[in-house]
Tab-separated table of C-alpha atoms in Angstrom:
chain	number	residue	atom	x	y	z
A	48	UNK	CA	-28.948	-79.203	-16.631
A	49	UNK	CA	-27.640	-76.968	-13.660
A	50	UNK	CA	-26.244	-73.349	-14.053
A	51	UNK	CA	-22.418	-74.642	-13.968
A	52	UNK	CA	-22.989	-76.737	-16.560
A	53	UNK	CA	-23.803	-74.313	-18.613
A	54	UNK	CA	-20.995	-72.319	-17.422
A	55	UNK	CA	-19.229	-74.893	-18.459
A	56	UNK	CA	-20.247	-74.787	-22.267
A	57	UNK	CA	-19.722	-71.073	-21.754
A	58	UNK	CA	-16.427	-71.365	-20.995
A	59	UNK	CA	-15.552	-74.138	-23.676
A	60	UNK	CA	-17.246	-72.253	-26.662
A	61	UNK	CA	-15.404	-68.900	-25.750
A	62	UNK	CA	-12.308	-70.787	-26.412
A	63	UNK	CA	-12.538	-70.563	-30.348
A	64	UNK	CA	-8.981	-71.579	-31.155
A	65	UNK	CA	-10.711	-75.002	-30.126
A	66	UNK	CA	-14.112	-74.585	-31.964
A	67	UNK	CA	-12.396	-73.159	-35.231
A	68	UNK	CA	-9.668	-76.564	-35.383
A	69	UNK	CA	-12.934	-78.392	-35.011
A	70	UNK	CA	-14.638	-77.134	-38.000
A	71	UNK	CA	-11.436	-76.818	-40.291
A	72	UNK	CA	-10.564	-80.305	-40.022
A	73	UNK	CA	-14.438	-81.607	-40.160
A	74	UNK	CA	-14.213	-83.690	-36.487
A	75	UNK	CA	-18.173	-82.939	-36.602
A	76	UNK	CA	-19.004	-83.312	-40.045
A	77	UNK	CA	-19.490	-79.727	-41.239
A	78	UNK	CA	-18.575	-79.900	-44.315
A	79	UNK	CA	-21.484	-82.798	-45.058
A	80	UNK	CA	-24.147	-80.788	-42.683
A	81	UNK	CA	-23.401	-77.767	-44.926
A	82	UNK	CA	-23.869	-79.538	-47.840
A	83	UNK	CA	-26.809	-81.106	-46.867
A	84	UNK	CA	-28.521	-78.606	-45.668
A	85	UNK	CA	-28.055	-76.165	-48.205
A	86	UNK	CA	-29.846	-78.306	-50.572
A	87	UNK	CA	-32.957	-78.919	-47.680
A	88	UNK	CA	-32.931	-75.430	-47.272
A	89	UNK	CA	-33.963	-75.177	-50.662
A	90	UNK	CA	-37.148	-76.952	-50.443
A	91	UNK	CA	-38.513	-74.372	-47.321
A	92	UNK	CA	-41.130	-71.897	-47.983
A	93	UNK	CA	-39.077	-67.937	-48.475
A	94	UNK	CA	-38.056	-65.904	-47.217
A	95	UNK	CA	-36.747	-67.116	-43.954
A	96	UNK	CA	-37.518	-65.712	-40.699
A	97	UNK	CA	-34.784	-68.033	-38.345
A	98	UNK	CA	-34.492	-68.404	-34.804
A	99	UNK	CA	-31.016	-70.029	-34.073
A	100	UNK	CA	-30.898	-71.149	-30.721
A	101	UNK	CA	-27.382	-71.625	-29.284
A	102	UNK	CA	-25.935	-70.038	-32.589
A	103	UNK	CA	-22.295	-69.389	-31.198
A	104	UNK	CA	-20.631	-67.489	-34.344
A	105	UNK	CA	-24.010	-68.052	-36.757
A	106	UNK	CA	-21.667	-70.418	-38.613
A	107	UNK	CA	-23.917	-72.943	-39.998
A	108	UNK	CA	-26.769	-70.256	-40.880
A	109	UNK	CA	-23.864	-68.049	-42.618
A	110	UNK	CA	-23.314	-71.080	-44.475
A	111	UNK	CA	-26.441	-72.894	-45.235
A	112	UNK	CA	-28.916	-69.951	-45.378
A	113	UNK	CA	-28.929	-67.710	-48.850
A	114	UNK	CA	-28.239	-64.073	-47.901
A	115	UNK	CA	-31.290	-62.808	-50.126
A	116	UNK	CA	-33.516	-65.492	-48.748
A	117	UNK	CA	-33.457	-64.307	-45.294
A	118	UNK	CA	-36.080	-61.627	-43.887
A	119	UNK	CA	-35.093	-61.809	-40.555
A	120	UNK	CA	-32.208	-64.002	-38.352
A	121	UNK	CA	-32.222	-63.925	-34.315
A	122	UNK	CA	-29.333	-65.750	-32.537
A	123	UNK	CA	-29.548	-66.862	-29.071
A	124	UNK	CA	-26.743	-68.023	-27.088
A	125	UNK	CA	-25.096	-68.004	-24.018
A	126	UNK	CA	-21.451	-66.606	-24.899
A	127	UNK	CA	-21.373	-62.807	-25.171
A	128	UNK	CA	-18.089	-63.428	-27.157
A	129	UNK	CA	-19.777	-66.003	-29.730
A	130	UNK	CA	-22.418	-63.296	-30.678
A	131	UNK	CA	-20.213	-60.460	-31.027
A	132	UNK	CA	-17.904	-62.988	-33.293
A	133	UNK	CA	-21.367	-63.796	-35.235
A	134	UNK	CA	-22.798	-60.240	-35.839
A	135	UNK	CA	-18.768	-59.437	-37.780
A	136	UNK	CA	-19.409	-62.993	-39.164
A	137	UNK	CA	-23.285	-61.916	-41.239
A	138	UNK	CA	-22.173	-58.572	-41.998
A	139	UNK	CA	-23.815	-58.914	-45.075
A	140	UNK	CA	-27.282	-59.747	-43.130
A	141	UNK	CA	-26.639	-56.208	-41.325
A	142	UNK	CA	-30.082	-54.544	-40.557
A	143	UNK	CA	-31.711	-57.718	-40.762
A	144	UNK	CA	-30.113	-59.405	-37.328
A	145	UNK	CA	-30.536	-59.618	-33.903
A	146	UNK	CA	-28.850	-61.272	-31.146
A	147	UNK	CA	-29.957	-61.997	-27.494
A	148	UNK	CA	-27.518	-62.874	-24.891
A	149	UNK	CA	-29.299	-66.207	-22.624
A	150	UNK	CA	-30.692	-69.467	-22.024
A	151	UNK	CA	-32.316	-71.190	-24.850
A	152	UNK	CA	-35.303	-72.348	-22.468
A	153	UNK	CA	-36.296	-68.973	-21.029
A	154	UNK	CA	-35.644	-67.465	-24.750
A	155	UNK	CA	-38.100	-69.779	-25.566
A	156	UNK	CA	-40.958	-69.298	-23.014
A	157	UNK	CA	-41.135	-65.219	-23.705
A	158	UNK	CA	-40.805	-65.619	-28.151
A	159	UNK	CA	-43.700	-64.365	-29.432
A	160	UNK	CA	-46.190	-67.425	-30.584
A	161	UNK	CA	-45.994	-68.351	-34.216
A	162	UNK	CA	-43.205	-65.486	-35.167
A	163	UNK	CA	-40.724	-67.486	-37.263
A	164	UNK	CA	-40.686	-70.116	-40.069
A	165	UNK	CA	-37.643	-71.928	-39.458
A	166	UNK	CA	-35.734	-73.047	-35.702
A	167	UNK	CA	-32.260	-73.827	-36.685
A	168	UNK	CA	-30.397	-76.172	-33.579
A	169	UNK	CA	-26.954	-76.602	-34.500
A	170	UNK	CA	-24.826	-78.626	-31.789
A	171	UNK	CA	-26.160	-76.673	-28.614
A	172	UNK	CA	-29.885	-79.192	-27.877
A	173	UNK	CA	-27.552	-82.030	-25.905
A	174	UNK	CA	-25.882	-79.917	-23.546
A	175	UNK	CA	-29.339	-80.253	-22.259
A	176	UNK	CA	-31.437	-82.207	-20.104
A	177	UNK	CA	-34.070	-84.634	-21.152
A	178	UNK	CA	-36.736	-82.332	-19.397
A	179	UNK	CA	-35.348	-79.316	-20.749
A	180	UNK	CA	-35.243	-80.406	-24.449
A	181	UNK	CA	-39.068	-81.444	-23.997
A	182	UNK	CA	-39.588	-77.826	-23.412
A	183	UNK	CA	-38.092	-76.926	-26.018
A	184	UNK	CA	-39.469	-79.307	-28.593
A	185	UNK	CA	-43.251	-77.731	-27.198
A	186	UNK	CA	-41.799	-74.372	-27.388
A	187	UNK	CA	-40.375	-74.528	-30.711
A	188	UNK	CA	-43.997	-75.701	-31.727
A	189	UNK	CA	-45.756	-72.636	-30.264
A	190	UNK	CA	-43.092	-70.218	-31.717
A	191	UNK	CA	-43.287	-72.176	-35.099
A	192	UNK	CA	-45.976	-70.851	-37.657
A	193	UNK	CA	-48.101	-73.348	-39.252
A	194	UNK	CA	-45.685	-75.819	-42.027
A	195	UNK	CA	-42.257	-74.066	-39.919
A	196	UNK	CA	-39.580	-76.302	-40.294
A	197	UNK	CA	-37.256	-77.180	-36.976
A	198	UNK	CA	-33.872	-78.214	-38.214
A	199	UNK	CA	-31.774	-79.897	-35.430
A	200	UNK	CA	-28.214	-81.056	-35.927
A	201	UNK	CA	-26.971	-83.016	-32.527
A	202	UNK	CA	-24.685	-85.638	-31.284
A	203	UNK	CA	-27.455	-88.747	-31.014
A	204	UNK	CA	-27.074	-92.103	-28.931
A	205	UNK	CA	-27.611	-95.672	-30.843
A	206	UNK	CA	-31.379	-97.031	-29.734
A	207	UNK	CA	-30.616	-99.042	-26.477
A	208	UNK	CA	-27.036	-97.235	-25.643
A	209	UNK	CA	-26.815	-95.701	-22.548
A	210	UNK	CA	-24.936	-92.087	-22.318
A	211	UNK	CA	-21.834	-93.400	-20.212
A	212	UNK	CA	-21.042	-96.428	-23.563
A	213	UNK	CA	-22.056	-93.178	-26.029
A	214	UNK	CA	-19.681	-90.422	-24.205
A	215	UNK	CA	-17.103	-93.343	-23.744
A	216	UNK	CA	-16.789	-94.489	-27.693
A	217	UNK	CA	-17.033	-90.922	-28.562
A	218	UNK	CA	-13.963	-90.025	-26.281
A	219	UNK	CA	-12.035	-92.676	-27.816
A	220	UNK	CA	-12.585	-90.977	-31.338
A	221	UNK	CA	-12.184	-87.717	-30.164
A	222	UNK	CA	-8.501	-88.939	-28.651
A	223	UNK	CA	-7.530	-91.228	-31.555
A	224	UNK	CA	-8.857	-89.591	-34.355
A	225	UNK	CA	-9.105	-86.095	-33.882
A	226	UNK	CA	-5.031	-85.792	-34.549
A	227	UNK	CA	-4.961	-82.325	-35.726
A	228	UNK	CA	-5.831	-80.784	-32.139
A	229	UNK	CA	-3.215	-79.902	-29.690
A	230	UNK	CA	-2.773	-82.018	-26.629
A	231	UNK	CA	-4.520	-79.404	-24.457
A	232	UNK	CA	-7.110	-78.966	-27.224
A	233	UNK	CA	-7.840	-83.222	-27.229
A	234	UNK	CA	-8.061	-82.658	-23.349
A	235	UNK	CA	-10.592	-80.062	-23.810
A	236	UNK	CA	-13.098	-81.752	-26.059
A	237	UNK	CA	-12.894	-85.007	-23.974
A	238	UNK	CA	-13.253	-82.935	-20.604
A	239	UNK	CA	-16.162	-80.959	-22.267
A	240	UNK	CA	-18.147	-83.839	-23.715
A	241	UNK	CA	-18.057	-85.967	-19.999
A	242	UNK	CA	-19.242	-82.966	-18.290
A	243	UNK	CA	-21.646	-81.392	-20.572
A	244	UNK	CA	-22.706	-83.774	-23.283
A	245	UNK	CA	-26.353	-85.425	-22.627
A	246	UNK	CA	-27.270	-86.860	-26.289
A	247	UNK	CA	-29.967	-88.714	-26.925
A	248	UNK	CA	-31.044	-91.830	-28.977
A	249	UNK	CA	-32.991	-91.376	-32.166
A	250	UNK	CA	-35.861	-93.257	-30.866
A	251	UNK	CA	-36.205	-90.657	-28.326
A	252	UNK	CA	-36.032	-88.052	-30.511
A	253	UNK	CA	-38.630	-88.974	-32.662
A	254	UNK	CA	-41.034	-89.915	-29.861
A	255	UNK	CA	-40.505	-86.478	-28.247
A	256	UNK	CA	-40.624	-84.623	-31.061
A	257	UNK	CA	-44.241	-85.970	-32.427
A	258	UNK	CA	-45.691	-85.322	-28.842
A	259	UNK	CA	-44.577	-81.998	-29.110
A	260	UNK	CA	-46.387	-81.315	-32.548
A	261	UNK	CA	-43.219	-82.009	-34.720
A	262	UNK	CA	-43.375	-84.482	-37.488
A	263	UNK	CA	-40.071	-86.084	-39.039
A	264	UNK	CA	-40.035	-84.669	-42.614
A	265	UNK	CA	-36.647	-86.351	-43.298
A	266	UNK	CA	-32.907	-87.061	-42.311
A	267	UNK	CA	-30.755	-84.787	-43.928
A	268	UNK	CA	-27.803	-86.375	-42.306
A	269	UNK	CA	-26.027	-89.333	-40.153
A	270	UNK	CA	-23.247	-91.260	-39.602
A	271	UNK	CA	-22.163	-92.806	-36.098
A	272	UNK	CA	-21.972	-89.928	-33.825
A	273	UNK	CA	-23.525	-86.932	-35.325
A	274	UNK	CA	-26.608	-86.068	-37.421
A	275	UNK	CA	-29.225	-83.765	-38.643
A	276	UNK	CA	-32.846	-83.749	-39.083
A	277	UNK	CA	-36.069	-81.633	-40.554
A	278	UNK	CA	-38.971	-81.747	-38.199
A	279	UNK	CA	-42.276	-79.758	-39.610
A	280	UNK	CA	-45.530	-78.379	-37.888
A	281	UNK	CA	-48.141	-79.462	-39.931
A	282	UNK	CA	-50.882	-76.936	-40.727
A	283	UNK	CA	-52.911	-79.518	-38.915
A	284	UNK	CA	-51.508	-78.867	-35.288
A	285	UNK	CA	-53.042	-76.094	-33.176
């Protein structure tokens, strides 16, 4: 994806009147992800060490992570505004935080190699291309230690459905279904998904993944438009 693209998804995420009607009336299953993954989270080797890459406001790991089960938490994303609105938002994680202004990709290629245990992906992976997201699936792998866990939560494409039939029946749900939003707000989310959006089927995913290193330890979550997965490095990889 090219650099106004991105300053695209800078400028939508900066606009958090939009991102916090979103989450309040659960257009992108929150509320299920949370519970979800609070209960996978469970099952992962403590403390955590996270890398959250594209964390806007550190919502989902304020949520899903326990406060006395994280070591250390390091947010990446591209919105200056998002990580000052996400160091108020862990307050409680204070001394324990860090936040880097930047791309995910080049993040990526200077982390140190096996420094955290879990990769947390919350919504930011399909504003990506297919390229860039194989870089990051090897990445994540190099960064991982041995039995890390790579959560991903993403927008994903049926298996045969091309982006344009994807983007176009999520649009429709977005316009019919998403009532609560103002009229400028609908026209936002519809404007931001045809420019920026670049999901990917599950079949993809999983092919990708494994050639990186990552095996599928389960599906937390999925409906029609959105879900979540655990991906591990086995102590086997190298």
């Amino acid at each position: 994806m090219n650099t106004p693209s991105l300053d695209q998804v800078k400028q939508v995420f900066e606009q958090w009147s939009l991102y916090d009607a979103i989450i309040q009336h659960n257009y992108m299953r929150h509320a299920e992800l949370v519970d979800r993954l609070k209960q996978s989270v469970n099952d992962l080797p403590k403390p955590f060490d996270i890398l959250d890459l594209g964390c806007g406001d550190s919502w989902i790991s304020e949520h899903i992570f326990p406060s006395e089960m994280v070591h250390h938490y390091h947010g990446i994303d591209l919105s200056e505004a998002a990580l000052n609105k996400a160091d108020s938002q862990l307050a409680a994680w204070r001394g324990r935080t860090q936040f880097t202004c930047g791309d995910i990709n080049t993040f990526l290629s200077e982390a140190a190699t096996e420094s955290c245990s879990i990769i947390l992906m919350s919504y930011s992976l399909h504003h990506l291309s297919s390229e860039q997201k194989r870089q990051v699936f090897h990445s994540a792998h190099r960064v991982l230690r041995q039995d890390g866990h790579l959560l991903w939560i993403d927008l994903f494409r049926q298996d045969q459905e091309d982006r344009d039939t994807y983007l176009h029946r999520l649009c429709n749900h977005i316009r019919t279904d998403w009532t609560a939003l103002t009229p400028e707000q609908n026209r936002q989310a519809v404007d931001h998904v045809n420019a920026s959006d670049f999901p990917e089927s599950e079949g993809w995913m999983q092919t990708e993944t494994k050639q990186a290193g990552l095996s599928l330890s389960r599906c937390i979550y999925q409906d029609v438009y959105f879900g979540a997965w655990d991906y591990q490095k086995s102590a086997s990889e190298t």
